[in-house]
PDB file of C-alpha atoms in Angstrom:
ATOM      1  CA  MET A   1      -0.008  -0.022  -0.010  1.00  0.00           C
ATOM      2  CA  SER A   2       1.076   3.581  -0.606  1.00  0.00           C
ATOM      3  CA  VAL A   3       1.746   5.935   2.368  1.00  0.00           C
ATOM      4  CA  VAL A   4      -1.537   7.726   1.647  1.00  0.00           C
ATOM      5  CA  ASP A   5      -3.457   4.426   1.629  1.00  0.00           C
ATOM      6  CA  LEU A   6      -1.832   3.394   4.886  1.00  0.00           C
ATOM      7  CA  ALA A   7      -2.756   6.680   6.537  1.00  0.00           C
ATOM      8  CA  ARG A   8      -6.339   6.248   5.400  1.00  0.00           C
ATOM      9  CA  PHE A   9      -6.392   2.672   6.680  1.00  0.00           C
ATOM     10  CA  MET A  10      -5.367   3.874  10.117  1.00  0.00           C
ATOM     11  CA  GLU A  11      -8.001   6.537  10.084  1.00  0.00           C
ATOM     12  CA  ASP A  12     -10.577   3.878   9.240  1.00  0.00           C
ATOM     13  CA  LEU A  13      -9.299   1.709  12.096  1.00  0.00           C
ATOM     14  CA  ALA A  14      -9.764   4.663  14.467  1.00  0.00           C
ATOM     15  CA  THR A  15     -13.263   5.347  13.257  1.00  0.00           C
ATOM     16  CA  GLU A  16     -14.509   1.771  13.473  1.00  0.00           C
ATOM     17  CA  SER A  17     -13.006   1.123  16.874  1.00  0.00           C
ATOM     18  CA  GLY A  18     -14.416   4.411  18.120  1.00  0.00           C
ATOM     19  CA  GLN A  19     -17.882   3.403  16.973  1.00  0.00           C
ATOM     20  CA  ALA A  20     -17.545   0.175  19.003  1.00  0.00           C
ATOM     21  CA  ILE A  21     -16.374   1.967  22.156  1.00  0.00           C
ATOM     22  CA  LEU A  22     -18.697   4.969  22.371  1.00  0.00           C
ATOM     23  CA  PRO A  23     -21.943   3.072  23.273  1.00  0.00           C
ATOM     24  CA  PHE A  24     -20.153   1.870  26.447  1.00  0.00           C
ATOM     25  CA  PHE A  25     -18.835   5.262  27.608  1.00  0.00           C
ATOM     26  CA  ARG A  26     -20.777   6.730  30.525  1.00  0.00           C
ATOM     27  CA  ALA A  27     -23.127   3.728  30.346  1.00  0.00           C
ATOM     28  CA  SER A  28     -23.525   0.426  32.200  1.00  0.00           C
ATOM     29  CA  PHE A  29     -21.115  -2.249  30.993  1.00  0.00           C
ATOM     30  CA  GLY A  30     -19.343  -5.359  32.166  1.00  0.00           C
ATOM     31  CA  MET A  31     -15.930  -5.040  33.750  1.00  0.00           C
ATOM     32  CA  ASP A  32     -13.272  -7.558  34.874  1.00  0.00           C
ATOM     33  CA  ASP A  33     -10.154  -7.148  37.032  1.00  0.00           C
ATOM     34  CA  LYS A  34      -7.108  -8.616  35.296  1.00  0.00           C
ATOM     35  CA  GLY A  35      -5.108  -8.000  38.450  1.00  0.00           C
ATOM     36  CA  ARG A  36      -7.304 -10.152  40.648  1.00  0.00           C
ATOM     37  CA  GLY A  37      -5.199 -12.037  43.172  1.00  0.00           C
ATOM     38  CA  THR A  38      -2.187  -9.682  42.725  1.00  0.00           C
ATOM     39  CA  GLY A  39      -3.440  -6.915  44.966  1.00  0.00           C
ATOM     40  CA  ALA A  40      -3.359  -4.418  42.005  1.00  0.00           C
ATOM     41  CA  PHE A  41      -6.540  -3.359  40.366  1.00  0.00           C
ATOM     42  CA  ASP A  42      -6.196  -3.742  36.545  1.00  0.00           C
ATOM     43  CA  PRO A  43      -9.622  -3.188  34.927  1.00  0.00           C
ATOM     44  CA  VAL A  44     -10.716  -4.320  31.464  1.00  0.00           C
ATOM     45  CA  THR A  45     -14.125  -3.643  29.981  1.00  0.00           C
ATOM     46  CA  GLU A  46     -16.407  -5.005  27.268  1.00  0.00           C
ATOM     47  CA  ALA A  47     -15.476  -1.893  25.285  1.00  0.00           C
ATOM     48  CA  ASP A  48     -11.738  -2.784  25.383  1.00  0.00           C
ATOM     49  CA  ARG A  49     -12.408  -6.274  24.039  1.00  0.00           C
ATOM     50  CA  ALA A  50     -14.983  -5.162  21.411  1.00  0.00           C
ATOM     51  CA  ALA A  51     -12.612  -2.522  19.993  1.00  0.00           C
ATOM     52  CA  GLU A  52      -9.537  -4.717  19.865  1.00  0.00           C
ATOM     53  CA  THR A  53     -11.548  -7.481  18.171  1.00  0.00           C
ATOM     54  CA  ILE A  54     -12.510  -5.026  15.427  1.00  0.00           C
ATOM     55  CA  LEU A  55      -8.908  -3.707  15.045  1.00  0.00           C
ATOM     56  CA  ARG A  56      -7.427  -7.191  14.807  1.00  0.00           C
ATOM     57  CA  GLY A  57      -9.980  -8.381  12.280  1.00  0.00           C
ATOM     58  CA  ARG A  58      -9.491  -5.386   9.973  1.00  0.00           C
ATOM     59  CA  ILE A  59      -5.693  -5.592  10.174  1.00  0.00           C
ATOM     60  CA  LYS A  60      -5.569  -9.360   9.576  1.00  0.00           C
ATOM     61  CA  GLY A  61      -8.014  -8.996   6.674  1.00  0.00           C
ATOM     62  CA  THR A  62      -5.910  -6.324   4.988  1.00  0.00           C
ATOM     63  CA  PHE A  63      -2.344  -7.297   5.952  1.00  0.00           C
ATOM     64  CA  PRO A  64      -2.320 -11.049   6.643  1.00  0.00           C
ATOM     65  CA  THR A  65       1.470 -11.171   6.975  1.00  0.00           C
ATOM     66  CA  HIS A  66       1.658  -8.424   9.602  1.00  0.00           C
ATOM     67  CA  GLY A  67       2.043  -9.147  13.291  1.00  0.00           C
ATOM     68  CA  ILE A  68      -0.191  -7.792  16.025  1.00  0.00           C
ATOM     69  CA  VAL A  69       0.557  -6.997  19.638  1.00  0.00           C
ATOM     70  CA  GLY A  70      -2.530  -6.007  21.618  1.00  0.00           C
ATOM     71  CA  GLU A  71      -3.301  -5.319  25.269  1.00  0.00           C
ATOM     72  CA  GLU A  72      -6.274  -7.615  25.565  1.00  0.00           C
ATOM     73  CA  PHE A  73      -5.544 -10.579  23.258  1.00  0.00           C
ATOM     74  CA  GLY A  74      -1.749 -10.791  23.282  1.00  0.00           C
ATOM     75  CA  SER A  75       0.729 -11.277  20.434  1.00  0.00           C
ATOM     76  CA  ASP A  76       0.398 -12.800  16.968  1.00  0.00           C
ATOM     77  CA  HIS A  77       3.559 -13.038  14.844  1.00  0.00           C
ATOM     78  CA  ALA A  78       5.265 -10.392  16.900  1.00  0.00           C
ATOM     79  CA  ASP A  79       8.538 -11.148  15.017  1.00  0.00           C
ATOM     80  CA  ALA A  80       7.072 -10.042  11.681  1.00  0.00           C
ATOM     81  CA  GLU A  81       8.654  -7.195   9.714  1.00  0.00           C
ATOM     82  CA  CYS A  82       5.606  -5.017  10.254  1.00  0.00           C
ATOM     83  CA  VAL A  83       3.788  -5.255  13.568  1.00  0.00           C
ATOM     84  CA  TRP A  84       0.701  -3.344  14.760  1.00  0.00           C
ATOM     85  CA  VAL A  85       0.688  -2.429  18.428  1.00  0.00           C
ATOM     86  CA  LEU A  86      -2.786  -1.771  19.888  1.00  0.00           C
ATOM     87  CA  ASP A  87      -4.296  -0.436  23.047  1.00  0.00           C
ATOM     88  CA  PRO A  88      -8.104  -0.219  22.523  1.00  0.00           C
ATOM     89  CA  ILE A  89      -8.630   1.984  25.600  1.00  0.00           C
ATOM     90  CA  ASP A  90      -5.516   3.526  27.108  1.00  0.00           C
ATOM     91  CA  GLY A  91      -6.782   5.067  30.344  1.00  0.00           C
ATOM     92  CA  THR A  92      -9.367   2.465  31.334  1.00  0.00           C
ATOM     93  CA  ARG A  93      -9.643   3.941  34.809  1.00  0.00           C
ATOM     94  CA  ALA A  94     -10.629   7.310  33.286  1.00  0.00           C
ATOM     95  CA  PHE A  95     -13.099   5.496  31.016  1.00  0.00           C
ATOM     96  CA  ILE A  96     -14.881   3.674  33.795  1.00  0.00           C
ATOM     97  CA  THR A  97     -15.209   6.872  35.804  1.00  0.00           C
ATOM     98  CA  GLY A  98     -16.642   8.819  32.863  1.00  0.00           C
ATOM     99  CA  LEU A  99     -13.626  11.075  32.344  1.00  0.00           C
ATOM    100  CA  PRO A 100     -12.545  11.732  28.732  1.00  0.00           C
ATOM    101  CA  THR A 101      -8.775  11.472  29.268  1.00  0.00           C
ATOM    102  CA  TRP A 102      -8.557   8.132  27.493  1.00  0.00           C
ATOM    103  CA  GLY A 103      -7.874   7.107  23.922  1.00  0.00           C
ATOM    104  CA  THR A 104      -7.383   4.340  21.443  1.00  0.00           C
ATOM    105  CA  LEU A 105      -3.741   3.803  20.497  1.00  0.00           C
ATOM    106  CA  ILE A 106      -2.796   2.360  17.086  1.00  0.00           C
ATOM    107  CA  GLY A 107       0.875   2.048  16.365  1.00  0.00           C
ATOM    108  CA  LEU A 108       2.938   0.464  13.573  1.00  0.00           C
ATOM    109  CA  LEU A 109       6.442  -0.933  13.959  1.00  0.00           C
ATOM    110  CA  HIS A 110       8.705  -1.669  10.997  1.00  0.00           C
ATOM    111  CA  ASP A 111      11.657  -3.833  11.968  1.00  0.00           C
ATOM    112  CA  GLY A 112      11.001  -2.902  15.586  1.00  0.00           C
ATOM    113  CA  VAL A 113      11.006   0.868  15.015  1.00  0.00           C
ATOM    114  CA  PRO A 114       7.818   2.905  15.515  1.00  0.00           C
ATOM    115  CA  VAL A 115       6.980   4.498  12.146  1.00  0.00           C
ATOM    116  CA  ARG A 116       3.347   5.517  12.499  1.00  0.00           C
ATOM    117  CA  GLY A 117       1.086   6.277  15.431  1.00  0.00           C
ATOM    118  CA  LEU A 118      -2.481   7.454  16.040  1.00  0.00           C
ATOM    119  CA  MET A 119      -4.379   8.366  19.201  1.00  0.00           C
ATOM    120  CA  ASN A 120      -8.138   8.628  18.787  1.00  0.00           C
ATOM    121  CA  GLN A 121     -10.489  10.156  21.393  1.00  0.00           C
ATOM    122  CA  PRO A 122     -13.916   9.587  19.817  1.00  0.00           C
ATOM    123  CA  TYR A 123     -15.976  11.153  22.574  1.00  0.00           C
ATOM    124  CA  LEU A 124     -14.255  14.518  22.075  1.00  0.00           C
ATOM    125  CA  GLY A 125     -13.883  14.017  18.339  1.00  0.00           C
ATOM    126  CA  GLU A 126     -10.108  14.452  18.561  1.00  0.00           C
ATOM    127  CA  ARG A 127      -7.393  12.541  16.752  1.00  0.00           C
ATOM    128  CA  PHE A 128      -3.612  12.861  16.915  1.00  0.00           C
ATOM    129  CA  VAL A 129      -1.477  11.263  14.115  1.00  0.00           C
ATOM    130  CA  GLY A 130       2.216  11.196  13.418  1.00  0.00           C
ATOM    131  CA  ASP A 131       4.886   9.457  11.285  1.00  0.00           C
ATOM    132  CA  GLY A 132       8.012  10.629  13.120  1.00  0.00           C
ATOM    133  CA  ALA A 133       8.582  13.446  10.613  1.00  0.00           C
ATOM    134  CA  SER A 134       5.383  15.388  11.142  1.00  0.00           C
ATOM    135  CA  ALA A 135       2.284  15.193  13.322  1.00  0.00           C
ATOM    136  CA  THR A 136      -1.244  16.506  12.968  1.00  0.00           C
ATOM    137  CA  PHE A 137      -4.214  17.162  15.262  1.00  0.00           C
ATOM    138  CA  HIS A 138      -7.734  16.693  13.884  1.00  0.00           C
ATOM    139  CA  GLY A 139     -10.537  18.247  15.899  1.00  0.00           C
ATOM    140  CA  ILE A 140     -13.860  20.006  15.574  1.00  0.00           C
ATOM    141  CA  ARG A 141     -12.164  23.045  14.017  1.00  0.00           C
ATOM    142  CA  GLY A 142     -10.305  21.003  11.437  1.00  0.00           C
ATOM    143  CA  PRO A 143      -6.676  19.831  11.179  1.00  0.00           C
ATOM    144  CA  ARG A 144      -3.626  21.682  12.417  1.00  0.00           C
ATOM    145  CA  LYS A 145       0.054  20.899  12.648  1.00  0.00           C
ATOM    146  CA  LEU A 146       1.317  19.678  16.012  1.00  0.00           C
ATOM    147  CA  MET A 147       4.430  21.320  17.408  1.00  0.00           C
ATOM    148  CA  THR A 148       6.049  21.024  20.843  1.00  0.00           C
ATOM    149  CA  ARG A 149       7.044  24.206  22.643  1.00  0.00           C
ATOM    150  CA  ARG A 150      10.451  25.458  23.672  1.00  0.00           C
ATOM    151  CA  CYS A 151      11.243  24.918  27.337  1.00  0.00           C
ATOM    152  CA  GLU A 152      14.890  24.592  28.329  1.00  0.00           C
ATOM    153  CA  ARG A 153      14.664  24.554  32.143  1.00  0.00           C
ATOM    154  CA  LEU A 154      12.934  22.183  34.515  1.00  0.00           C
ATOM    155  CA  ALA A 155      11.990  25.194  36.636  1.00  0.00           C
ATOM    156  CA  ASP A 156       9.804  26.380  33.782  1.00  0.00           C
ATOM    157  CA  ALA A 157       8.364  22.953  32.845  1.00  0.00           C
ATOM    158  CA  LEU A 158       4.922  21.503  33.234  1.00  0.00           C
ATOM    159  CA  LEU A 159       5.141  17.793  34.076  1.00  0.00           C
ATOM    160  CA  ALA A 160       2.554  15.044  33.772  1.00  0.00           C
ATOM    161  CA  THR A 161       2.410  11.461  34.897  1.00  0.00           C
ATOM    162  CA  THR A 162      -0.524   9.039  35.161  1.00  0.00           C
ATOM    163  CA  ASP A 163      -0.125   8.223  38.855  1.00  0.00           C
ATOM    164  CA  PRO A 164       2.888   8.775  41.106  1.00  0.00           C
ATOM    165  CA  ARG A 165       1.955   5.584  42.978  1.00  0.00           C
ATOM    166  CA  LEU A 166       2.890   3.555  39.909  1.00  0.00           C
ATOM    167  CA  PHE A 167       6.586   4.212  40.531  1.00  0.00           C
ATOM    168  CA  ALA A 168       8.159   1.420  42.569  1.00  0.00           C
ATOM    169  CA  GLN A 169       8.926   2.340  46.180  1.00  0.00           C
ATOM    170  CA  GLY A 170      12.527   3.183  46.819  1.00  0.00           C
ATOM    171  CA  ASP A 171      14.910   4.303  44.157  1.00  0.00           C
ATOM    172  CA  GLU A 172      12.429   4.643  41.325  1.00  0.00           C
ATOM    173  CA  GLN A 173      10.045   6.727  43.384  1.00  0.00           C
ATOM    174  CA  ASP A 174      12.880   8.857  44.711  1.00  0.00           C
ATOM    175  CA  ARG A 175      14.066   9.684  41.159  1.00  0.00           C
ATOM    176  CA  PHE A 176      10.553  10.795  40.203  1.00  0.00           C
ATOM    177  CA  LYS A 177      10.204  12.885  43.339  1.00  0.00           C
ATOM    178  CA  SER A 178      13.528  14.527  42.527  1.00  0.00           C
ATOM    179  CA  ILE A 179      12.356  15.660  39.056  1.00  0.00           C
ATOM    180  CA  GLU A 180       8.914  16.615  40.288  1.00  0.00           C
ATOM    181  CA  SER A 181      10.390  18.887  42.935  1.00  0.00           C
ATOM    182  CA  ALA A 182      12.373  20.711  40.158  1.00  0.00           C
ATOM    183  CA  VAL A 183       9.456  21.557  37.814  1.00  0.00           C
ATOM    184  CA  ARG A 184       7.003  24.417  37.941  1.00  0.00           C
ATOM    185  CA  MET A 185       3.847  22.266  38.114  1.00  0.00           C
ATOM    186  CA  SER A 186       2.772  18.645  37.811  1.00  0.00           C
ATOM    187  CA  ARG A 187      -0.503  16.966  36.885  1.00  0.00           C
ATOM    188  CA  TYR A 188      -1.722  13.395  37.393  1.00  0.00           C
ATOM    189  CA  GLY A 189      -4.212  11.058  35.790  1.00  0.00           C
ATOM    190  CA  THR A 190      -3.637  11.848  32.147  1.00  0.00           C
ATOM    191  CA  ASP A 191      -2.517   8.467  30.563  1.00  0.00           C
ATOM    192  CA  CYS A 192      -2.012   8.797  26.775  1.00  0.00           C
ATOM    193  CA  TYR A 193      -3.551  12.252  26.740  1.00  0.00           C
ATOM    194  CA  ALA A 194      -0.505  13.742  28.395  1.00  0.00           C
ATOM    195  CA  TYR A 195       1.791  12.652  25.571  1.00  0.00           C
ATOM    196  CA  CYS A 196      -0.580  14.186  22.991  1.00  0.00           C
ATOM    197  CA  MET A 197      -0.759  17.456  24.960  1.00  0.00           C
ATOM    198  CA  LEU A 198       3.072  17.433  24.942  1.00  0.00           C
ATOM    199  CA  ALA A 199       3.009  17.089  21.166  1.00  0.00           C
ATOM    200  CA  ALA A 200       0.478  19.981  21.083  1.00  0.00           C
ATOM    201  CA  GLY A 201       2.755  22.242  23.105  1.00  0.00           C
ATOM    202  CA  GLN A 202       0.557  22.331  26.248  1.00  0.00           C
ATOM    203  CA  ILE A 203       2.816  20.115  28.441  1.00  0.00           C
ATOM    204  CA  ASP A 204       6.613  20.031  28.513  1.00  0.00           C
ATOM    205  CA  LEU A 205       7.500  16.756  30.152  1.00  0.00           C
ATOM    206  CA  VAL A 206       6.004  13.263  30.825  1.00  0.00           C
ATOM    207  CA  VAL A 207       7.700  10.798  33.129  1.00  0.00           C
ATOM    208  CA  GLU A 208       6.343   7.296  33.715  1.00  0.00           C
ATOM    209  CA  ALA A 209       7.342   3.816  34.668  1.00  0.00           C
ATOM    210  CA  GLY A 210       6.006   0.291  34.201  1.00  0.00           C
ATOM    211  CA  LEU A 211       4.723   0.915  30.647  1.00  0.00           C
ATOM    212  CA  LYS A 212       4.049  -1.853  28.170  1.00  0.00           C
ATOM    213  CA  PRO A 213       4.766  -1.509  24.430  1.00  0.00           C
ATOM    214  CA  HIS A 214       1.061  -0.973  23.751  1.00  0.00           C
ATOM    215  CA  ASP A 215       1.147   2.032  26.086  1.00  0.00           C
ATOM    216  CA  ILE A 216       3.851   3.965  24.169  1.00  0.00           C
ATOM    217  CA  VAL A 217       4.543   2.717  20.598  1.00  0.00           C
ATOM    218  CA  ALA A 218       1.745   4.718  18.963  1.00  0.00           C
ATOM    219  CA  LEU A 219       2.687   7.883  20.805  1.00  0.00           C
ATOM    220  CA  ILE A 220       6.355   7.914  19.774  1.00  0.00           C
ATOM    221  CA  PRO A 221       5.802   8.914  16.097  1.00  0.00           C
ATOM    222  CA  ILE A 222       3.338  11.596  17.218  1.00  0.00           C
ATOM    223  CA  ILE A 223       5.789  13.243  19.644  1.00  0.00           C
ATOM    224  CA  GLU A 224       8.804  12.900  17.375  1.00  0.00           C
ATOM    225  CA  GLY A 225       6.739  14.234  14.474  1.00  0.00           C
ATOM    226  CA  ALA A 226       5.871  17.303  16.584  1.00  0.00           C
ATOM    227  CA  GLY A 227       9.559  17.999  17.399  1.00  0.00           C
ATOM    228  CA  GLY A 228       9.760  16.182  20.739  1.00  0.00           C
ATOM    229  CA  ILE A 229      11.847  13.267  22.019  1.00  0.00           C
ATOM    230  CA  VAL A 230      10.871  10.032  23.809  1.00  0.00           C
ATOM    231  CA  THR A 231      13.315   7.625  25.413  1.00  0.00           C
ATOM    232  CA  ALA A 232      13.809   5.235  28.292  1.00  0.00           C
ATOM    233  CA  TRP A 233      15.178   6.794  31.475  1.00  0.00           C
ATOM    234  CA  ASP A 234      18.646   5.609  30.424  1.00  0.00           C
ATOM    235  CA  GLY A 235      18.341   7.426  27.102  1.00  0.00           C
ATOM    236  CA  GLY A 236      17.735   4.279  25.083  1.00  0.00           C
ATOM    237  CA  PRO A 237      14.794   3.410  22.761  1.00  0.00           C
ATOM    238  CA  ALA A 238      11.336   3.657  24.285  1.00  0.00           C
ATOM    239  CA  ALA A 239       9.387   1.172  22.078  1.00  0.00           C
ATOM    240  CA  LYS A 240       9.644  -1.722  24.536  1.00  0.00           C
ATOM    241  CA  GLY A 241       8.098   0.345  27.321  1.00  0.00           C
ATOM    242  CA  GLY A 242       9.345   0.344  30.885  1.00  0.00           C
ATOM    243  CA  ARG A 243      10.573   3.666  32.355  1.00  0.00           C
ATOM    244  CA  ILE A 244       9.783   6.427  29.876  1.00  0.00           C
ATOM    245  CA  VAL A 245      10.567  10.143  29.668  1.00  0.00           C
ATOM    246  CA  ALA A 246       9.150  12.357  26.917  1.00  0.00           C
ATOM    247  CA  ALA A 247      10.054  16.004  26.422  1.00  0.00           C
ATOM    248  CA  GLY A 248       9.070  18.721  23.944  1.00  0.00           C
ATOM    249  CA  ASP A 249      12.556  20.206  24.016  1.00  0.00           C
ATOM    250  CA  VAL A 250      15.797  18.210  23.694  1.00  0.00           C
ATOM    251  CA  ARG A 251      17.457  20.475  26.292  1.00  0.00           C
ATOM    252  CA  LEU A 252      14.711  19.737  28.813  1.00  0.00           C
ATOM    253  CA  HIS A 253      15.026  16.049  28.055  1.00  0.00           C
ATOM    254  CA  ALA A 254      18.770  16.205  28.869  1.00  0.00           C
ATOM    255  CA  ALA A 255      18.002  18.018  32.138  1.00  0.00           C
ATOM    256  CA  ALA A 256      15.366  15.388  33.016  1.00  0.00           C
ATOM    257  CA  LEU A 257      17.804  12.509  32.389  1.00  0.00           C
ATOM    258  CA  ARG A 258      20.236  14.072  34.856  1.00  0.00           C
ATOM    259  CA  HIS A 259      17.630  13.815  37.584  1.00  0.00           C
ATOM    260  CA  LEU A 260      16.554  10.304  36.540  1.00  0.00           C
ATOM    261  CA  ASN A 261      20.122   9.035  36.449  1.00  0.00           C
ATOM    262  CA  PRO A 262      21.838  10.617  39.405  1.00  0.00           C
TER     263      PRO A 262
END
């Protein structure tokens, strides 16, 4: 397929998965706890499963040789040259509490490198897409180019993380507290939306830990396409998840790494 066709295909995936999800939002639906027995609440809903089923079916029908890695149904040919990485609802806790800070993440790896990403928020009618070279926001006022903002110093930065309690107690939590104490302001509970707001120039820094590939792969081409940088805490590639730091300004990213690697 051509690049234009691939972009259209991803847009269609977003539209169809969004149509499957929206009837469940702010409505009664079934929910399970994947973390049962571990002491950690890890919710999954009927909407998660319905959306991923649609995404997998469309991808397999169009690209039968491609691999798929999804949050709900695991991996299928994850060693393929092209692999789709899916999170039907990133921010399930927000979803089940009726808050709109969730989104569907659709990412594409080529030889293990994120080359395309899309975040769809169907309730707000917002979509963020990127290919590593450019990124675009589509909303009710039409499309516009995404661009991160300049912010060199941690003292001027706005930081976001999903939940500070997700950092492991001890060294990991201490490193996050160190960087949080250095920024101007921090916000919690944003999941994938924080990364998209970073790409849009609203947030300067996102620091997280314990991420899976489906949590971050789709967001990397969006942030990089908007002029930002995403790595692991040690400065390595972010596509495998784990401890992640994203910044809109390379100078701020360097400053963040110094706090995260004392």
